[in-house]
């Protein structure tokens, strides 16, 4: 169990000599002419104490209190919760967490059944979902039938054909894909949602099955029994996926056995009610009313009381069939849902009524009826494009991205400590090899063996593994970001001449820190916080100038938005707040 700040300060005070002049121990504020040390401060310290405080050496600071990694909110942009006036939630994969791999296995079976109905052989019924194979963010080469893992520049990190691992040079000698060719309707299709996991797995399984039984060419199955291009297979699979969503098969199978497919949410009611003490709370989901009603009732029924007799009473506003990301653009007509029948009522809506449910609508209508301004709204969802990018760019809403895979990622980091240590050793060796060499050196050192050991960096945004992680923070908590140091600044902090900036691993994870520092883990304090704040503003403004425009981003994302679930995704963070919010905190 983590020690409280007061306990750590008491330990420090006991460890100091009692003979120090002016030391007050735990007695309270110190007012004297001498410089104060950490153990002399009140908790929280006064302004007068801070003016007299003398910074402790980095190595003398006690461990900083941190929540358990899986319970934290990881932050990209700072946000003060007390500044939020409206809090919105997506439903599927956010408020409602589906059990994995049971839910993906269900989708897999339904897709297989549909393919058989479309004429595919009965033998494909022998296939089953393998949760260890697919991950979000993979890209499919629809022409050659290969699944690719790309970095943000289009460099191919890994490739498979069916279940067979490819060497990059086999099909892609340049080891690079032009990202302009990635997107809906283009050669390379991006899988960026949790709903895509069964589709990824089944596509690979079908290729492996067909190629094991029949002759194939570079472009598809070419046998006397069957002629099927990899692109045609992709189109058929997409049609089958669309069918199970839009026909209602997946929704019906899910609601028929909620305990099998839906995780209970014992802390959801507490989270919603705590937010309602400080802000207006709304539900904004792409799911239709009938499905939303069943799911939300299942999740919140254990918390019903006389004051909160149904799930609708936990929200100030509930909007279904929102059709995000269209909602953040031109939207659709806003209609009221008759909660008893599910029928729509078309009439002029001048205000959102308590206990009512609404269908469709748009960002402009929502803001007009609620008085919400962009920076006042925190929206929590799981889809990078539909929930985060569009709401941020079109409305200025602050956003928190829920990434289910984060818990597995953190466990992987914990279990890879020895690998990070080995990587740090290799990078130190590489730096030593280049020590003292400049442009006059003509004989390059042999670093082939060391380079072969160094693996590619993994990139991650900042986010939370579950929507209820935020319940671990007070409603006035201020999330803050760790200032990113430029390479020359990291070199200065580390000391010495290090042209390669190799003194730290390219990816380091501090298990006691709320921040995942992707570009180098250098936990250092700048003596001038004003300088850091200015640097943060400059970097963020520069970053915002490089954003893709909405149309280009939309073309790169798979926009299959099943009626039983809103668009979603991973990988990702609390993309919360104003980029220029200097006083906001982002440690979580």
XYZ file of N, CA and C in Angstrom, residues 280-438:
477
model
N -23.320 18.508 -15.436
C -24.403 17.831 -16.133
C -23.827 16.586 -16.811
N -24.542 15.472 -16.714
C -24.056 14.208 -17.251
C -24.959 13.770 -18.401
N -24.343 13.397 -19.537
C -25.165 12.964 -20.669
C -24.610 11.691 -21.298
N -25.511 10.937 -21.916
C -25.167 9.727 -22.664
C -25.299 10.053 -24.141
N -24.276 9.739 -24.919
C -24.296 9.988 -26.361
C -23.766 8.740 -27.052
N -24.672 7.929 -27.591
C -24.282 6.641 -28.157
C -24.878 6.451 -29.540
N -24.203 5.668 -30.366
C -24.728 5.317 -31.683
C -25.726 4.168 -31.616
N -25.790 3.485 -30.510
C -26.697 2.345 -30.392
C -28.152 2.806 -30.369
N -29.065 1.996 -30.913
C -30.484 2.364 -30.916
C -31.091 2.238 -29.522
N -32.267 2.798 -29.371
C -32.892 2.850 -28.043
C -33.151 1.466 -27.461
N -33.719 0.548 -28.252
C -34.096 -0.760 -27.707
C -32.887 -1.464 -27.095
N -31.771 -1.435 -27.795
C -30.561 -2.092 -27.294
C -29.973 -1.318 -26.116
N -29.928 -0.003 -26.232
C -29.405 0.835 -25.148
C -30.203 0.624 -23.871
N -31.508 0.542 -23.990
C -32.377 0.380 -22.829
C -32.071 -0.922 -22.085
N -31.863 -2.001 -22.834
C -31.572 -3.293 -22.208
C -30.196 -3.274 -21.539
N -29.200 -2.770 -22.252
C -27.831 -2.756 -21.718
C -27.730 -1.862 -20.491
N -28.255 -0.652 -20.566
C -28.140 0.285 -19.449
C -28.930 -0.198 -18.237
N -30.065 -0.815 -18.468
C -30.844 -1.356 -17.350
C -30.072 -2.485 -16.665
N -29.414 -3.324 -17.450
C -28.618 -4.419 -16.888
C -27.470 -3.880 -16.032
N -26.831 -2.810 -16.486
C -25.669 -2.270 -15.783
C -26.043 -1.512 -14.517
N -27.162 -0.791 -14.536
C -27.492 0.106 -13.429
C -28.608 -0.398 -12.521
N -29.322 -1.438 -12.910
C -30.431 -1.934 -12.090
C -30.035 -2.234 -10.646
N -28.850 -2.794 -10.374
C -28.485 -3.053 -8.974
C -28.375 -1.788 -8.127
N -28.312 -0.621 -8.755
C -28.148 0.640 -8.023
C -29.420 1.475 -7.985
N -30.533 0.927 -8.474
C -31.779 1.695 -8.475
C -32.246 1.966 -7.043
N -32.747 3.196 -6.819
C -33.316 3.610 -5.534
C -34.580 4.405 -5.812
N -35.199 4.887 -4.756
C -36.394 5.712 -4.932
C -36.069 6.986 -5.701
N -34.882 7.537 -5.474
C -34.481 8.758 -6.183
C -33.979 8.470 -7.591
N -33.501 7.254 -7.806
C -32.972 6.869 -9.116
C -33.619 5.551 -9.525
N -34.868 5.620 -10.009
C -35.652 4.409 -10.252
C -35.349 3.699 -11.567
N -34.633 4.339 -12.477
C -34.297 3.719 -13.755
C -32.986 4.305 -14.264
N -32.444 3.722 -15.308
C -31.131 4.172 -15.788
C -31.167 5.602 -16.292
N -32.297 6.043 -16.815
C -32.390 7.401 -17.359
C -32.210 8.456 -16.281
N -32.563 8.105 -15.036
C -32.471 9.081 -13.949
C -31.027 9.385 -13.557
N -30.073 8.589 -14.046
C -28.663 8.845 -13.756
C -28.056 9.869 -14.718
N -28.807 10.238 -15.747
C -28.309 11.169 -16.758
C -29.208 12.396 -16.837
N -28.604 13.525 -17.128
C -29.384 14.731 -17.395
C -29.920 14.716 -18.817
N -29.164 14.115 -19.738
C -29.577 14.002 -21.136
C -29.144 12.631 -21.648
N -30.011 11.971 -22.425
C -29.670 10.684 -23.041
C -30.005 10.748 -24.526
N -28.989 10.535 -25.371
C -29.173 10.575 -26.821
C -28.715 9.248 -27.409
N -29.593 8.585 -28.168
C -29.280 7.318 -28.821
C -29.246 7.537 -30.329
N -28.768 6.526 -31.061
C -28.689 6.605 -32.530
C -28.096 7.938 -32.979
N -27.005 8.334 -32.337
C -26.420 9.655 -32.592
C -25.737 9.740 -33.947
N -25.321 8.610 -34.485
C -24.639 8.543 -35.775
C -23.335 9.337 -35.774
N -22.569 9.204 -34.701
C -21.226 9.779 -34.702
C -20.397 9.087 -35.791
N -19.517 9.757 -36.486
C -19.109 11.158 -36.308
C -19.998 12.183 -36.993
N -21.067 11.729 -37.701
C -21.959 12.686 -38.358
C -22.556 13.663 -37.356
N -22.781 13.215 -36.128
C -23.341 14.068 -35.078
C -22.517 15.334 -34.896
N -21.200 15.225 -35.035
C -20.328 16.378 -34.823
C -20.226 17.265 -36.058
N -20.927 16.888 -37.131
C -20.991 17.708 -38.327
C -22.409 18.211 -38.535
N -22.995 17.854 -39.675
C -24.345 18.338 -39.964
C -25.398 17.626 -39.129
N -25.114 16.403 -38.672
C -26.046 15.692 -37.808
C -27.327 15.279 -38.502
N -28.323 14.920 -37.697
C -29.636 14.521 -38.192
C -30.706 15.227 -37.367
N -31.959 15.008 -37.719
C -33.050 15.629 -36.964
C -33.100 15.065 -35.545
N -33.285 15.940 -34.578
C -33.410 15.517 -33.181
C -34.863 15.156 -32.898
N -35.092 13.944 -32.418
C -36.445 13.489 -32.119
C -36.478 12.897 -30.717
N -37.638 12.923 -30.109
C -37.806 12.310 -28.790
C -38.265 10.871 -28.966
N -37.782 9.995 -28.084
C -38.167 8.583 -28.112
C -39.258 8.352 -27.076
N -40.320 7.686 -27.474
C -41.347 7.263 -26.529
C -40.792 6.060 -25.773
N -40.430 6.267 -24.508
C -39.681 5.237 -23.780
C -40.492 3.958 -23.579
N -41.797 4.043 -23.581
C -42.622 2.851 -23.363
C -42.652 1.952 -24.593
N -42.599 2.559 -25.785
C -42.734 1.785 -27.020
C -41.483 1.798 -27.893
N -40.637 2.790 -27.709
C -39.467 2.946 -28.572
C -39.761 3.707 -29.840
N -41.010 4.122 -30.036
C -41.369 4.892 -31.220
C -40.827 6.318 -31.116
N -40.644 6.948 -32.275
C -40.128 8.312 -32.312
C -41.271 9.311 -32.390
N -41.077 10.452 -31.745
C -42.050 11.537 -31.787
C -41.393 12.736 -32.454
N -42.030 13.240 -33.484
C -41.481 14.379 -34.219
C -42.213 15.650 -33.807
N -41.518 16.499 -33.070
C -42.094 17.780 -32.657
C -40.947 18.721 -32.331
N -41.249 19.989 -32.156
C -40.211 20.958 -31.824
C -39.707 20.696 -30.410
N -38.407 20.579 -30.280
C -37.785 20.346 -28.974
C -37.059 21.616 -28.565
N -37.501 22.211 -27.476
C -36.912 23.471 -27.011
C -36.045 23.287 -25.779
N -36.113 22.107 -25.180
C -35.284 21.827 -23.999
C -35.233 20.318 -23.798
N -34.153 19.851 -23.207
C -34.048 18.439 -22.850
C -34.781 18.211 -21.530
N -35.735 17.278 -21.541
C -36.539 17.005 -20.357
C -35.906 15.893 -19.519
N -36.052 15.995 -18.200
C -35.543 14.958 -17.304
C -36.234 13.626 -17.594
N -35.452 12.559 -17.649
C -36.014 11.231 -17.849
C -36.361 10.898 -19.279
N -36.188 11.842 -20.192
C -36.508 11.596 -21.595
C -35.295 11.018 -22.318
N -35.549 10.420 -23.475
C -34.490 9.902 -24.332
C -34.681 10.507 -25.713
N -33.576 10.886 -26.341
C -33.636 11.544 -27.642
C -32.865 10.742 -28.680
N -33.264 10.935 -29.934
C -32.728 10.167 -31.060
C -32.084 11.135 -32.053
N -30.809 10.844 -32.431
C -30.157 11.665 -33.446
C -29.689 13.005 -32.919
N -29.860 14.037 -33.742
C -29.435 15.370 -33.355
C -28.065 15.719 -33.901
N -27.547 16.834 -33.436
C -26.255 17.324 -33.906
C -25.567 18.090 -32.796
N -24.300 18.375 -33.015
C -23.524 19.133 -32.042
C -24.129 20.513 -31.815
N -24.498 21.186 -32.897
C -25.030 22.542 -32.755
C -26.331 22.545 -31.967
N -27.187 21.564 -32.215
C -28.449 21.483 -31.471
C -28.192 21.182 -30.003
N -27.281 20.261 -29.740
C -26.955 19.914 -28.360
C -26.447 21.136 -27.600
N -25.522 21.864 -28.200
C -24.959 23.037 -27.524
C -26.011 24.123 -27.324
N -26.896 24.266 -28.287
C -27.951 25.281 -28.172
C -28.895 24.963 -27.014
N -29.251 23.699 -26.848
C -30.216 23.323 -25.816
C -29.595 23.201 -24.428
N -28.302 22.944 -24.365
C -27.652 22.774 -23.058
C -26.834 23.981 -22.633
N -26.493 24.842 -23.591
C -25.621 25.969 -23.270
C -24.170 25.557 -23.109
N -23.832 24.352 -23.544
C -22.465 23.850 -23.386
C -21.519 24.553 -24.347
N -20.350 24.923 -23.840
C -19.269 25.444 -24.664
C -18.184 24.380 -24.758
N -17.457 24.376 -25.860
C -16.461 23.340 -26.095
C -15.582 22.985 -24.918
N -14.844 23.948 -24.361
C -13.918 23.621 -23.269
C -14.600 23.170 -21.983
N -15.925 23.380 -21.891
C -16.643 22.988 -20.674
C -17.039 21.514 -20.669
N -16.852 20.834 -21.804
C -17.367 19.474 -21.974
C -16.221 18.465 -21.966
N -16.384 17.408 -21.188
C -15.480 16.254 -21.220
C -16.272 15.079 -21.773
N -15.827 14.527 -22.904
C -16.517 13.385 -23.495
C -15.626 12.152 -23.407
N -16.207 11.059 -22.933
C -15.462 9.827 -22.674
C -15.945 8.745 -23.636
N -15.030 8.254 -24.464
C -15.394 7.234 -25.439
C -14.218 6.349 -25.775
N -14.441 5.409 -26.704
C -13.409 4.421 -27.006
C -12.970 4.420 -28.459
N -13.534 5.289 -29.282
C -13.220 5.280 -30.707
C -12.391 6.503 -31.065
N -11.193 6.275 -31.612
C -10.272 7.379 -31.865
C -10.891 8.416 -32.786
N -11.479 7.951 -33.890
C -12.024 8.917 -34.845
C -13.401 9.415 -34.427
N -14.340 8.485 -34.194
C -15.719 8.877 -33.940
C -15.929 9.606 -32.636
N -15.155 9.255 -31.600
C -15.356 9.855 -30.281
C -14.350 10.949 -29.958
N -13.101 10.757 -30.342
C -12.042 11.652 -29.881
C -11.700 12.727 -30.902
N -11.290 12.321 -32.103
C -10.819 13.308 -33.072
C -11.939 14.240 -33.508
N -13.085 13.686 -33.878
C -14.170 14.541 -34.366
C -14.711 15.445 -33.272
N -14.897 14.920 -32.061
C -15.430 15.760 -30.988
C -14.441 16.842 -30.601
N -13.158 16.541 -30.685
C -12.135 17.520 -30.327
C -12.012 18.607 -31.389
N -11.934 18.196 -32.664
C -11.664 19.159 -33.724
C -12.900 19.962 -34.109
N -14.070 19.356 -34.046
C -15.279 20.058 -34.467
C -15.945 20.835 -33.350
N -15.663 20.464 -32.097
C -16.386 21.095 -30.999
C -15.480 21.689 -29.937
N -14.228 21.277 -29.917
C -13.347 21.732 -28.846
C -13.572 20.994 -27.544
N -14.382 19.923 -27.583
C -14.620 19.151 -26.368
C -13.311 18.530 -25.887
N -13.183 18.431 -24.593
C -12.081 17.683 -24.014
C -12.468 16.205 -24.014
N -11.496 15.360 -24.185
C -11.828 13.959 -24.421
C -10.971 13.017 -23.595
N -11.590 11.928 -23.184
C -10.893 10.838 -22.503
C -11.138 9.576 -23.307
N -10.076 8.945 -23.747
C -10.190 7.738 -24.555
C -10.030 6.505 -23.673
N -11.001 5.613 -23.734
C -10.951 4.363 -22.974
C -10.295 3.292 -23.843
N -9.246 2.687 -23.317
C -8.491 1.680 -24.062
C -8.415 0.410 -23.228
N -9.214 -0.560 -23.597
C -9.308 -1.801 -22.826
C -7.970 -2.526 -22.760
N -7.187 -2.448 -23.832
C -5.936 -3.199 -23.910
C -4.858 -2.659 -22.986
N -5.108 -1.524 -22.355
C -4.074 -0.900 -21.533
C -3.606 -1.807 -20.400
N -4.527 -2.525 -19.776
C -4.138 -3.400 -18.665
C -3.151 -4.458 -19.147
N -3.429 -5.073 -20.297
C -2.505 -6.067 -20.847
C -1.168 -5.427 -21.201
N -1.227 -4.207 -21.715
C 0.003 -3.510 -22.086
C 0.870 -3.248 -20.862
N 0.237 -2.805 -19.786
C 0.985 -2.526 -18.562
C 1.592 -3.804 -17.993
N 0.821 -4.885 -18.026
C 1.361 -6.159 -17.547
C 2.551 -6.599 -18.395
N 2.454 -6.348 -19.693
C 3.558 -6.693 -20.579
C 4.806 -5.895 -20.231
N 4.616 -4.598 -19.938
C 5.758 -3.768 -19.561
C 6.397 -4.282 -18.272
N 5.540 -4.615 -17.300
C 6.065 -5.105 -16.026
C 6.880 -6.384 -16.218
N 6.392 -7.236 -17.105
C 7.055 -8.521 -17.316
C 8.277 -8.416 -18.225
N 8.514 -7.218 -18.766
C 9.623 -7.037 -19.703
C 10.746 -6.201 -19.116
N 10.799 -6.106 -17.788
C 11.818 -5.276 -17.152
C 13.218 -5.663 -17.600
N 13.493 -6.949 -17.651
C 14.832 -7.398 -18.042
C 15.156 -6.988 -19.471
N 14.138 -6.944 -20.337
C 14.369 -6.540 -21.722
C 14.718 -5.061 -21.806
N 14.049 -4.231 -20.984
C 14.372 -2.807 -20.981
C 15.785 -2.577 -20.452
N 16.155 -3.341 -19.434
C 17.516 -3.224 -18.895
C 18.528 -3.628 -19.965
N 18.235 -4.713 -20.678
C 19.132 -5.167 -21.741
C 19.241 -4.112 -22.835
N 18.105 -3.498 -23.193
C 18.108 -2.452 -24.208
C 18.955 -1.265 -23.767
N 18.839 -0.877 -22.492
C 19.643 0.231 -21.976
C 21.129 -0.100 -22.063
N 21.479 -1.349 -21.763
C 22.877 -1.764 -21.857
C 23.388 -1.707 -23.295
N 22.569 -2.172 -24.227
C 22.977 -2.148 -25.628
C 23.170 -0.724 -26.126
N 22.276 0.169 -25.720
C 22.389 1.552 -26.169
C 23.608 2.230 -25.546
N 23.933 1.852 -24.317
C 25.152 2.379 -23.711
C 26.376 1.904 -24.507
N 26.376 0.618 -24.865
C 27.498 0.093 -25.648
C 27.638 0.838 -26.971
N 26.504 1.097 -27.623
C 26.534 1.794 -28.903
C 27.091 3.202 -28.742
N 26.670 3.884 -27.681
C 27.181 5.230 -27.438
C 28.685 5.206 -27.194
N 29.158 4.182 -26.468
C 30.592 4.077 -26.185
C 31.397 3.829 -27.462
N 30.828 3.055 -28.372
C 31.521 2.767 -29.627
C 31.785 4.052 -30.401
N 30.829 4.987 -30.354
C 30.961 6.234 -31.104
C 31.655 7.335 -30.301
N 32.063 7.027 -29.093
C 32.705 8.045 -28.265
C 33.944 8.612 -28.981
N 34.012 9.935 -29.066
C 35.182 10.609 -29.615
C 35.274 10.610 -31.128
N 34.371 9.937 -31.829
C 34.427 9.915 -33.289
C 33.737 11.143 -33.862
N 34.359 11.767 -34.874
C 33.742 12.905 -35.546
C 33.839 12.689 -37.046
